[in-house]
């Protein structure tokens, strides 16, 4: 007999770690999409500081990094009245459910996680237990709110698959069909994958040692212009149609960035720039990038200067998050059979 489907409300959950500064890839791949999603869904956008400490962080800077990520969410257009913005460590449900789900997830499932293998590298023995356990905490993030949809990039697909396996196993083990929804990935559409400005085969990343490889949300207009001018390209003119970008990863990347920032298709961009060289295209791209990103970094700086206001937003967000998670956690405790007076 087919199981009845989960019938709870649709809810979106996503998060970014407060480690390192956000860049154009985070903006186009995540924040800009969240801004659209909040129009149609109830959204929870977390700053995942518990995840950040799976590798060493400077305790003197962590709280400010958390504020900076929250400022970026808001500056990008996430509305803190509509969506919930808060720091993960402020809501203890993540930790409590994380532990319970540790007892549901299997070692073998975690051993298969490629991100751990990449991040731990050869020195697996020295990686924190938290880094190994990272995907279980991620499952707890999502399930503590019974979130149904999770916007994330390609690199998080495997973690989301694991969250589904954990939810399903919990539901079976405690014999409560649909206790947790099986969270669905949300396809993030075009512009999701912004590549390095120095190497079109690598993702734009905050861990890339080359500053020139990425445009940070807090870069000045001059820095944006300079980085685009120095971006690696081939020497051919731009093609007239998207098919002509095949085998030209750097050209593809710049066209994809233009298209995402301008909100027009790549075909339209090439319609306008086909046949022209990068000497003409790059200044146009730089101008567009400054026009779109300048106001976001100005707003980020303004918000970060008003720390009291940011802290009020985060406290309020944490309170709203707890209101959702607390009753779910009460059901979890009951399902597991914990003592209750
Ligand atoms: N692991 C995610 C990343 O690095 C961040 C994250 C933590 C997350 N918890 C989450 C994303 C829950 C989506 C849902 O991008």
mmCIF file of C-alpha atoms and ligand atoms in Angstrom:
data_model
loop_
_atom_site.group_PDB
_atom_site.id
_atom_site.type_symbol
_atom_site.label_atom_id
_atom_site.label_comp_id
_atom_site.label_asym_id
_atom_site.label_seq_id
_atom_site.Cartn_x
_atom_site.Cartn_y
_atom_site.Cartn_z
ATOM 1 C CA UNK A 1 0.000 0.000 0.000
ATOM 2 C CA UNK A 2 1.354 3.431 -0.894
ATOM 3 C CA UNK A 3 2.103 5.601 2.096
ATOM 4 C CA UNK A 4 0.072 8.727 2.526
ATOM 5 C CA UNK A 5 2.179 11.730 1.597
ATOM 6 C CA UNK A 6 3.450 14.283 4.091
ATOM 7 C CA UNK A 7 0.782 16.931 4.400
ATOM 8 C CA UNK A 8 2.429 19.595 6.563
ATOM 9 C CA UNK A 9 3.101 23.130 5.347
ATOM 10 C CA UNK A 10 5.738 23.817 2.699
ATOM 11 C CA UNK A 11 8.760 25.386 4.281
ATOM 12 C CA UNK A 12 12.144 26.383 2.888
ATOM 13 C CA UNK A 13 15.331 26.104 4.940
ATOM 14 C CA UNK A 14 18.838 27.062 3.932
ATOM 15 C CA UNK A 15 22.023 28.358 5.502
ATOM 16 C CA UNK A 16 25.484 29.736 4.950
ATOM 17 C CA UNK A 17 28.509 29.315 7.210
ATOM 18 C CA UNK A 18 29.996 32.413 8.845
ATOM 19 C CA UNK A 19 33.497 31.578 7.654
ATOM 20 C CA UNK A 20 35.101 33.927 5.153
ATOM 21 C CA UNK A 21 33.380 36.608 3.149
ATOM 22 C CA UNK A 22 30.550 36.096 0.734
ATOM 23 C CA UNK A 23 31.165 36.514 -2.965
ATOM 24 C CA UNK A 24 29.340 36.871 -6.246
ATOM 25 C CA UNK A 25 28.876 33.085 -6.440
ATOM 26 C CA UNK A 26 27.053 33.063 -3.093
ATOM 27 C CA UNK A 27 24.945 36.003 -4.214
ATOM 28 C CA UNK A 28 23.843 34.626 -7.577
ATOM 29 C CA UNK A 29 23.769 30.969 -6.487
ATOM 30 C CA UNK A 30 21.962 31.436 -3.188
ATOM 31 C CA UNK A 31 20.951 34.867 -1.872
ATOM 32 C CA UNK A 32 19.369 36.193 -5.061
ATOM 33 C CA UNK A 33 17.288 32.996 -5.312
ATOM 34 C CA UNK A 34 16.219 33.205 -1.686
ATOM 35 C CA UNK A 35 14.913 36.696 -2.330
ATOM 36 C CA UNK A 36 12.628 35.266 -5.003
ATOM 37 C CA UNK A 37 11.611 32.228 -2.931
ATOM 38 C CA UNK A 38 10.455 34.263 0.036
ATOM 39 C CA UNK A 39 7.679 35.635 -2.184
ATOM 40 C CA UNK A 40 6.074 32.183 -2.458
ATOM 41 C CA UNK A 41 7.251 30.213 0.598
ATOM 42 C CA UNK A 42 7.766 30.509 4.327
ATOM 43 C CA UNK A 43 11.526 30.657 4.531
ATOM 44 C CA UNK A 44 14.096 30.139 7.254
ATOM 45 C CA UNK A 45 17.602 31.385 6.495
ATOM 46 C CA UNK A 46 20.126 30.382 9.100
ATOM 47 C CA UNK A 47 23.694 31.492 9.712
ATOM 48 C CA UNK A 48 25.221 28.103 10.486
ATOM 49 C CA UNK A 49 27.853 28.904 13.096
ATOM 50 C CA UNK A 50 27.716 25.399 14.603
ATOM 51 C CA UNK A 51 28.820 24.110 11.225
ATOM 52 C CA UNK A 52 31.551 26.748 11.003
ATOM 53 C CA UNK A 53 33.316 25.450 14.132
ATOM 54 C CA UNK A 54 33.837 22.005 12.573
ATOM 55 C CA UNK A 55 37.104 23.642 11.511
ATOM 56 C CA UNK A 56 39.005 26.162 13.660
ATOM 57 C CA UNK A 57 37.486 29.638 13.909
ATOM 58 C CA UNK A 58 38.770 32.681 15.748
ATOM 59 C CA UNK A 59 36.419 33.084 18.761
ATOM 60 C CA UNK A 60 37.066 36.829 18.751
ATOM 61 C CA UNK A 61 35.710 37.125 15.233
ATOM 62 C CA UNK A 62 33.011 34.479 14.959
ATOM 63 C CA UNK A 63 30.107 36.580 16.238
ATOM 64 C CA UNK A 64 30.988 39.437 13.877
ATOM 65 C CA UNK A 65 31.255 36.993 10.979
ATOM 66 C CA UNK A 66 27.765 35.797 11.899
ATOM 67 C CA UNK A 67 26.515 39.398 11.863
ATOM 68 C CA UNK A 68 28.204 39.963 8.502
ATOM 69 C CA UNK A 69 26.439 37.005 6.892
ATOM 70 C CA UNK A 70 23.109 38.169 8.306
ATOM 71 C CA UNK A 71 23.816 41.655 6.934
ATOM 72 C CA UNK A 72 24.492 40.115 3.527
ATOM 73 C CA UNK A 73 21.168 38.250 3.584
ATOM 74 C CA UNK A 74 19.308 41.450 4.355
ATOM 75 C CA UNK A 75 21.317 43.649 1.976
ATOM 76 C CA UNK A 76 20.656 41.163 -0.833
ATOM 77 C CA UNK A 77 16.929 41.598 -0.227
ATOM 78 C CA UNK A 78 15.901 38.895 2.240
ATOM 79 C CA UNK A 79 13.189 40.576 4.296
ATOM 80 C CA UNK A 80 13.645 39.802 8.005
ATOM 81 C CA UNK A 81 9.984 40.563 8.679
ATOM 82 C CA UNK A 82 8.829 37.960 6.215
ATOM 83 C CA UNK A 83 11.613 35.360 6.416
ATOM 84 C CA UNK A 84 13.350 34.135 9.548
ATOM 85 C CA UNK A 85 17.035 35.070 9.840
ATOM 86 C CA UNK A 86 18.970 33.825 12.874
ATOM 87 C CA UNK A 87 22.187 32.218 14.108
ATOM 88 C CA UNK A 88 22.070 28.427 14.382
ATOM 89 C CA UNK A 89 23.736 28.339 17.826
ATOM 90 C CA UNK A 90 20.940 30.496 19.262
ATOM 91 C CA UNK A 91 18.422 27.679 18.814
ATOM 92 C CA UNK A 92 19.387 24.590 20.801
ATOM 93 C CA UNK A 93 17.021 22.337 18.870
ATOM 94 C CA UNK A 94 19.756 21.948 16.238
ATOM 95 C CA UNK A 95 22.121 20.403 18.750
ATOM 96 C CA UNK A 96 19.521 18.245 20.457
ATOM 97 C CA UNK A 97 18.044 16.875 17.252
ATOM 98 C CA UNK A 98 21.564 16.515 15.861
ATOM 99 C CA UNK A 99 22.382 14.115 18.691
ATOM 100 C CA UNK A 100 19.220 12.103 18.261
ATOM 101 C CA UNK A 101 19.824 11.858 14.514
ATOM 102 C CA UNK A 102 23.400 10.731 15.219
ATOM 103 C CA UNK A 103 21.777 7.665 16.656
ATOM 104 C CA UNK A 104 19.639 7.191 13.555
ATOM 105 C CA UNK A 105 22.288 7.778 10.870
ATOM 106 C CA UNK A 106 24.653 4.868 10.104
ATOM 107 C CA UNK A 107 28.447 5.071 9.995
ATOM 108 C CA UNK A 108 28.421 3.624 6.502
ATOM 109 C CA UNK A 109 26.214 6.451 5.242
ATOM 110 C CA UNK A 110 28.605 9.073 6.546
ATOM 111 C CA UNK A 111 31.688 7.239 5.299
ATOM 112 C CA UNK A 112 30.392 7.801 1.789
ATOM 113 C CA UNK A 113 30.193 11.602 2.064
ATOM 114 C CA UNK A 114 32.544 13.050 -0.529
ATOM 115 C CA UNK A 115 32.706 16.507 1.062
ATOM 116 C CA UNK A 116 34.256 15.051 4.212
ATOM 117 C CA UNK A 117 36.801 13.194 2.123
ATOM 118 C CA UNK A 118 37.642 16.407 0.246
ATOM 119 C CA UNK A 119 37.803 18.577 3.343
ATOM 120 C CA UNK A 120 39.654 16.154 5.585
ATOM 121 C CA UNK A 121 42.059 15.280 2.795
ATOM 122 C CA UNK A 122 44.895 12.935 3.652
ATOM 123 C CA UNK A 123 44.812 13.881 7.298
ATOM 124 C CA UNK A 124 41.542 12.209 8.172
ATOM 125 C CA UNK A 125 42.803 11.165 11.605
ATOM 126 C CA UNK A 126 43.217 14.790 12.573
ATOM 127 C CA UNK A 127 39.857 16.042 11.298
ATOM 128 C CA UNK A 128 37.355 16.943 14.045
ATOM 129 C CA UNK A 129 34.588 14.474 14.789
ATOM 130 C CA UNK A 130 32.284 17.416 14.062
ATOM 131 C CA UNK A 131 33.551 17.652 10.493
ATOM 132 C CA UNK A 132 32.704 13.991 9.971
ATOM 133 C CA UNK A 133 29.314 14.501 11.599
ATOM 134 C CA UNK A 134 28.598 17.742 9.736
ATOM 135 C CA UNK A 135 25.911 16.265 7.433
ATOM 136 C CA UNK A 136 23.905 14.912 10.387
ATOM 137 C CA UNK A 137 23.754 18.382 11.924
ATOM 138 C CA UNK A 138 22.655 19.648 8.523
ATOM 139 C CA UNK A 139 19.831 17.088 8.517
ATOM 140 C CA UNK A 140 18.861 18.295 12.005
ATOM 141 C CA UNK A 141 18.794 21.916 10.776
ATOM 142 C CA UNK A 142 16.252 21.010 8.159
ATOM 143 C CA UNK A 143 14.164 18.522 10.117
ATOM 144 C CA UNK A 144 13.920 20.585 13.324
ATOM 145 C CA UNK A 145 11.552 22.816 11.319
ATOM 146 C CA UNK A 146 10.099 20.046 9.189
ATOM 147 C CA UNK A 147 11.364 21.992 6.201
ATOM 148 C CA UNK A 148 10.154 20.495 2.938
ATOM 149 C CA UNK A 149 12.396 22.322 0.457
ATOM 150 C CA UNK A 150 16.086 23.071 0.570
ATOM 151 C CA UNK A 151 17.730 25.334 -1.988
ATOM 152 C CA UNK A 152 21.392 24.362 -2.290
ATOM 153 C CA UNK A 153 24.072 23.986 -4.898
ATOM 154 C CA UNK A 154 25.266 20.790 -6.556
ATOM 155 C CA UNK A 155 27.877 20.278 -3.851
ATOM 156 C CA UNK A 156 25.148 19.806 -1.222
ATOM 157 C CA UNK A 157 23.062 17.245 -3.123
ATOM 158 C CA UNK A 158 24.659 14.331 -1.313
ATOM 159 C CA UNK A 159 24.046 15.909 2.107
ATOM 160 C CA UNK A 160 20.422 16.468 1.240
ATOM 161 C CA UNK A 161 20.077 12.890 0.047
ATOM 162 C CA UNK A 162 21.463 11.841 3.443
ATOM 163 C CA UNK A 163 18.933 14.074 5.230
ATOM 164 C CA UNK A 164 16.173 12.250 3.356
ATOM 165 C CA UNK A 165 17.608 8.864 4.332
ATOM 166 C CA UNK A 166 17.829 9.959 7.973
ATOM 167 C CA UNK A 167 14.262 11.313 7.969
ATOM 168 C CA UNK A 168 12.977 8.128 6.390
ATOM 169 C CA UNK A 169 14.837 5.903 8.832
ATOM 170 C CA UNK A 170 13.572 7.937 11.803
ATOM 171 C CA UNK A 171 9.993 7.641 10.560
ATOM 172 C CA UNK A 172 10.351 3.864 10.213
ATOM 173 C CA UNK A 173 12.351 3.227 13.365
ATOM 174 C CA UNK A 174 9.842 5.066 15.529
ATOM 175 C CA UNK A 175 7.016 3.853 13.369
ATOM 176 C CA UNK A 176 5.389 7.194 12.700
ATOM 177 C CA UNK A 177 4.754 7.536 8.966
ATOM 178 C CA UNK A 178 5.461 11.075 7.729
ATOM 179 C CA UNK A 179 6.724 12.229 11.105
ATOM 180 C CA UNK A 180 9.412 14.070 9.174
ATOM 181 C CA UNK A 181 8.920 15.125 5.563
ATOM 182 C CA UNK A 182 11.616 13.920 3.160
ATOM 183 C CA UNK A 183 13.120 17.288 2.210
ATOM 184 C CA UNK A 184 13.387 18.034 -1.495
ATOM 185 C CA UNK A 185 16.220 19.854 -3.193
ATOM 186 C CA UNK A 186 15.165 23.044 -4.929
ATOM 187 C CA UNK A 187 16.781 23.471 -8.267
ATOM 188 C CA UNK A 188 18.523 26.753 -8.312
ATOM 189 C CA UNK A 189 18.331 27.320 -12.054
ATOM 190 C CA UNK A 190 20.751 29.276 -14.243
ATOM 191 C CA UNK A 191 23.430 31.398 -12.668
ATOM 192 C CA UNK A 192 23.730 28.855 -9.868
ATOM 193 C CA UNK A 193 27.311 27.993 -10.616
ATOM 194 C CA UNK A 194 29.631 30.948 -10.819
ATOM 195 C CA UNK A 195 33.185 29.906 -11.638
ATOM 196 C CA UNK A 196 36.548 31.378 -10.619
ATOM 197 C CA UNK A 197 37.611 34.460 -12.584
ATOM 198 C CA UNK A 198 41.049 32.887 -12.909
ATOM 199 C CA UNK A 199 40.094 29.344 -13.889
ATOM 200 C CA UNK A 200 36.783 28.627 -15.582
ATOM 201 C CA UNK A 201 36.891 24.983 -14.496
ATOM 202 C CA UNK A 202 36.836 25.754 -10.743
ATOM 203 C CA UNK A 203 33.929 27.067 -8.712
ATOM 204 C CA UNK A 204 34.230 30.616 -7.351
ATOM 205 C CA UNK A 205 35.126 29.854 -3.758
ATOM 206 C CA UNK A 206 35.895 31.671 -0.546
ATOM 207 C CA UNK A 207 38.699 29.204 0.099
ATOM 208 C CA UNK A 208 40.532 29.953 -3.156
ATOM 209 C CA UNK A 209 43.894 31.495 -2.152
ATOM 210 C CA UNK A 210 43.679 33.936 -5.078
ATOM 211 C CA UNK A 211 41.655 37.068 -4.196
ATOM 212 C CA UNK A 212 41.495 37.827 -7.926
ATOM 213 C CA UNK A 213 39.465 34.645 -8.464
ATOM 214 C CA UNK A 214 36.356 36.065 -6.835
ATOM 215 C CA UNK A 215 34.332 39.244 -6.406
ATOM 216 C CA UNK A 216 33.479 39.678 -2.734
ATOM 217 C CA UNK A 217 30.244 41.360 -1.766
ATOM 218 C CA UNK A 218 32.275 43.896 0.198
ATOM 219 C CA UNK A 219 34.690 44.698 -2.655
ATOM 220 C CA UNK A 220 34.847 48.373 -3.648
ATOM 221 C CA UNK A 221 33.703 49.432 -7.100
ATOM 222 C CA UNK A 222 37.342 49.816 -8.130
ATOM 223 C CA UNK A 223 38.143 46.291 -7.005
ATOM 224 C CA UNK A 224 35.190 44.916 -8.946
ATOM 225 C CA UNK A 225 36.307 46.713 -12.105
ATOM 226 C CA UNK A 226 39.907 45.610 -11.662
ATOM 227 C CA UNK A 227 39.049 41.962 -11.043
ATOM 228 C CA UNK A 228 36.818 41.791 -14.095
ATOM 229 C CA UNK A 229 39.434 43.500 -16.242
ATOM 230 C CA UNK A 230 42.003 40.917 -15.122
ATOM 231 C CA UNK A 231 39.711 37.904 -15.416
ATOM 232 C CA UNK A 232 41.235 35.110 -17.491
ATOM 233 C CA UNK A 233 39.759 34.763 -20.995
ATOM 234 C CA UNK A 234 40.667 33.297 -24.344
ATOM 235 C CA UNK A 235 41.399 35.630 -27.238
ATOM 236 C CA UNK A 236 38.480 34.803 -29.544
ATOM 237 C CA UNK A 237 35.590 37.188 -30.084
ATOM 238 C CA UNK A 238 32.325 36.249 -28.370
ATOM 239 C CA UNK A 239 30.063 33.875 -30.316
ATOM 240 C CA UNK A 240 26.619 34.896 -31.544
ATOM 241 C CA UNK A 241 24.792 31.959 -29.930
ATOM 242 C CA UNK A 242 25.238 30.026 -26.636
ATOM 243 C CA UNK A 243 26.349 26.859 -28.505
ATOM 244 C CA UNK A 244 29.462 28.776 -29.510
ATOM 245 C CA UNK A 245 30.550 28.901 -25.856
ATOM 246 C CA UNK A 246 31.275 25.151 -25.795
ATOM 247 C CA UNK A 247 34.874 24.484 -24.807
ATOM 248 C CA UNK A 248 35.326 28.090 -23.632
ATOM 249 C CA UNK A 249 34.803 27.887 -19.858
ATOM 250 C CA UNK A 250 36.029 31.407 -19.032
ATOM 251 C CA UNK A 251 33.900 33.036 -21.715
ATOM 252 C CA UNK A 252 30.915 30.928 -20.607
ATOM 253 C CA UNK A 253 31.387 32.051 -17.034
ATOM 254 C CA UNK A 254 31.506 35.776 -17.835
ATOM 255 C CA UNK A 255 28.453 35.477 -20.071
ATOM 256 C CA UNK A 256 26.619 33.523 -17.356
ATOM 257 C CA UNK A 257 27.466 36.207 -14.792
ATOM 258 C CA UNK A 258 26.258 38.970 -17.100
ATOM 259 C CA UNK A 259 23.071 37.080 -17.841
ATOM 260 C CA UNK A 260 22.314 36.425 -14.153
ATOM 261 C CA UNK A 261 23.084 39.989 -13.053
ATOM 262 C CA UNK A 262 21.059 41.545 -15.862
ATOM 263 C CA UNK A 263 18.223 39.032 -15.548
ATOM 264 C CA UNK A 264 18.282 38.224 -19.267
ATOM 265 C CA UNK A 265 19.068 34.974 -21.098
ATOM 266 C CA UNK A 266 22.543 34.123 -22.345
ATOM 267 C CA UNK A 267 21.150 34.136 -25.879
ATOM 268 C CA UNK A 268 20.133 37.753 -25.392
ATOM 269 C CA UNK A 269 23.543 38.676 -24.009
ATOM 270 C CA UNK A 270 25.244 37.074 -27.019
ATOM 271 C CA UNK A 271 22.783 38.733 -29.323
ATOM 272 C CA UNK A 272 24.099 42.028 -28.044
ATOM 273 C CA UNK A 273 27.803 41.123 -27.731
ATOM 274 C CA UNK A 274 28.364 38.374 -30.337
ATOM 275 C CA UNK A 275 31.340 39.135 -32.577
ATOM 276 C CA UNK A 276 32.851 41.579 -30.079
ATOM 277 C CA UNK A 277 36.007 40.972 -28.080
ATOM 278 C CA UNK A 278 36.508 40.950 -24.335
ATOM 279 C CA UNK A 279 37.969 44.450 -24.600
ATOM 280 C CA UNK A 280 34.437 45.636 -25.184
ATOM 281 C CA UNK A 281 32.543 43.062 -23.146
ATOM 282 C CA UNK A 282 34.505 43.332 -19.903
ATOM 283 C CA UNK A 283 33.843 47.056 -19.308
ATOM 284 C CA UNK A 284 30.136 46.459 -19.907
ATOM 285 C CA UNK A 285 30.172 43.554 -17.442
ATOM 286 C CA UNK A 286 32.131 45.621 -14.906
ATOM 287 C CA UNK A 287 29.629 48.460 -15.160
ATOM 288 C CA UNK A 288 26.718 46.087 -14.664
ATOM 289 C CA UNK A 289 28.417 44.367 -11.713
ATOM 290 C CA UNK A 290 29.125 47.696 -10.005
ATOM 291 C CA UNK A 291 25.561 48.822 -10.607
ATOM 292 C CA UNK A 292 24.097 45.630 -9.067
ATOM 293 C CA UNK A 293 26.623 44.889 -6.310
ATOM 294 C CA UNK A 294 27.485 48.442 -5.242
ATOM 295 C CA UNK A 295 24.152 49.035 -3.461
ATOM 296 C CA UNK A 296 24.388 45.625 -1.763
ATOM 297 C CA UNK A 297 27.816 46.304 -0.308
ATOM 298 C CA UNK A 298 26.744 49.815 0.747
ATOM 299 C CA UNK A 299 23.744 48.351 2.545
ATOM 300 C CA UNK A 300 25.864 45.614 4.129
ATOM 301 C CA UNK A 301 28.249 48.225 5.486
ATOM 302 C CA UNK A 302 25.385 50.337 6.787
ATOM 303 C CA UNK A 303 23.848 47.339 8.568
ATOM 304 C CA UNK A 304 27.167 46.208 10.019
ATOM 305 C CA UNK A 305 27.709 49.686 11.430
ATOM 306 C CA UNK A 306 24.414 49.397 13.336
ATOM 307 C CA UNK A 307 25.234 46.360 15.374
ATOM 308 C CA UNK A 308 22.407 46.879 17.876
ATOM 309 C CA UNK A 309 19.827 46.807 15.088
ATOM 310 C CA UNK A 310 21.354 43.658 13.543
ATOM 311 C CA UNK A 311 21.364 41.974 16.944
ATOM 312 C CA UNK A 312 17.698 42.830 17.403
ATOM 313 C CA UNK A 313 16.913 41.229 14.047
ATOM 314 C CA UNK A 314 18.886 38.089 14.956
ATOM 315 C CA UNK A 315 17.304 37.784 18.405
ATOM 316 C CA UNK A 316 13.848 38.163 16.958
ATOM 317 C CA UNK A 317 14.669 35.608 14.263
ATOM 318 C CA UNK A 318 15.929 33.138 16.869
ATOM 319 C CA UNK A 319 12.723 33.589 18.858
ATOM 320 C CA UNK A 320 10.563 32.896 15.816
ATOM 321 C CA UNK A 321 12.706 29.875 14.930
ATOM 322 C CA UNK A 322 12.268 28.454 18.446
ATOM 323 C CA UNK A 323 8.510 28.883 18.203
ATOM 324 C CA UNK A 324 8.530 26.533 15.227
ATOM 325 C CA UNK A 325 11.160 24.073 16.466
ATOM 326 C CA UNK A 326 10.057 23.724 20.111
ATOM 327 C CA UNK A 327 6.749 21.930 19.510
ATOM 328 C CA UNK A 328 8.395 19.711 16.896
ATOM 329 C CA UNK A 329 11.120 18.826 19.405
ATOM 330 C CA UNK A 330 8.472 17.996 22.002
ATOM 331 C CA UNK A 331 7.038 15.481 19.524
ATOM 332 C CA UNK A 332 10.537 14.140 18.791
ATOM 333 C CA UNK A 333 11.218 13.551 22.496
ATOM 334 C CA UNK A 334 7.934 11.769 22.835
ATOM 335 C CA UNK A 335 8.580 9.638 19.745
ATOM 336 C CA UNK A 336 11.979 8.601 21.098
ATOM 337 C CA UNK A 337 10.476 7.870 24.508
ATOM 338 C CA UNK A 338 12.428 10.246 26.713
ATOM 339 C CA UNK A 339 11.380 10.832 30.302
ATOM 340 C CA UNK A 340 8.858 13.544 30.901
ATOM 341 C CA UNK A 341 7.387 14.416 34.301
HETATM 342 N N1 LIG B 1 26.367 22.742 4.275
HETATM 343 C C1 LIG B 1 25.787 23.933 3.684
HETATM 344 C C2 LIG B 1 26.824 24.593 2.790
HETATM 345 O O1 LIG B 1 28.001 24.508 3.062
HETATM 346 C C3 LIG B 1 25.325 24.898 4.741
HETATM 347 C C4 LIG B 1 24.173 24.318 5.507
HETATM 348 C C5 LIG B 1 24.168 23.903 6.796
HETATM 349 C C6 LIG B 1 22.875 24.101 4.987
HETATM 350 N N2 LIG B 1 22.936 23.456 7.123
HETATM 351 C C7 LIG B 1 22.127 23.544 6.063
HETATM 352 C C8 LIG B 1 22.295 24.302 3.746
HETATM 353 C C9 LIG B 1 20.799 23.174 5.877
HETATM 354 C C10 LIG B 1 20.968 23.932 3.578
HETATM 355 C C11 LIG B 1 20.222 23.366 4.640
HETATM 356 O O2 LIG B 1 26.443 25.233 1.824
#
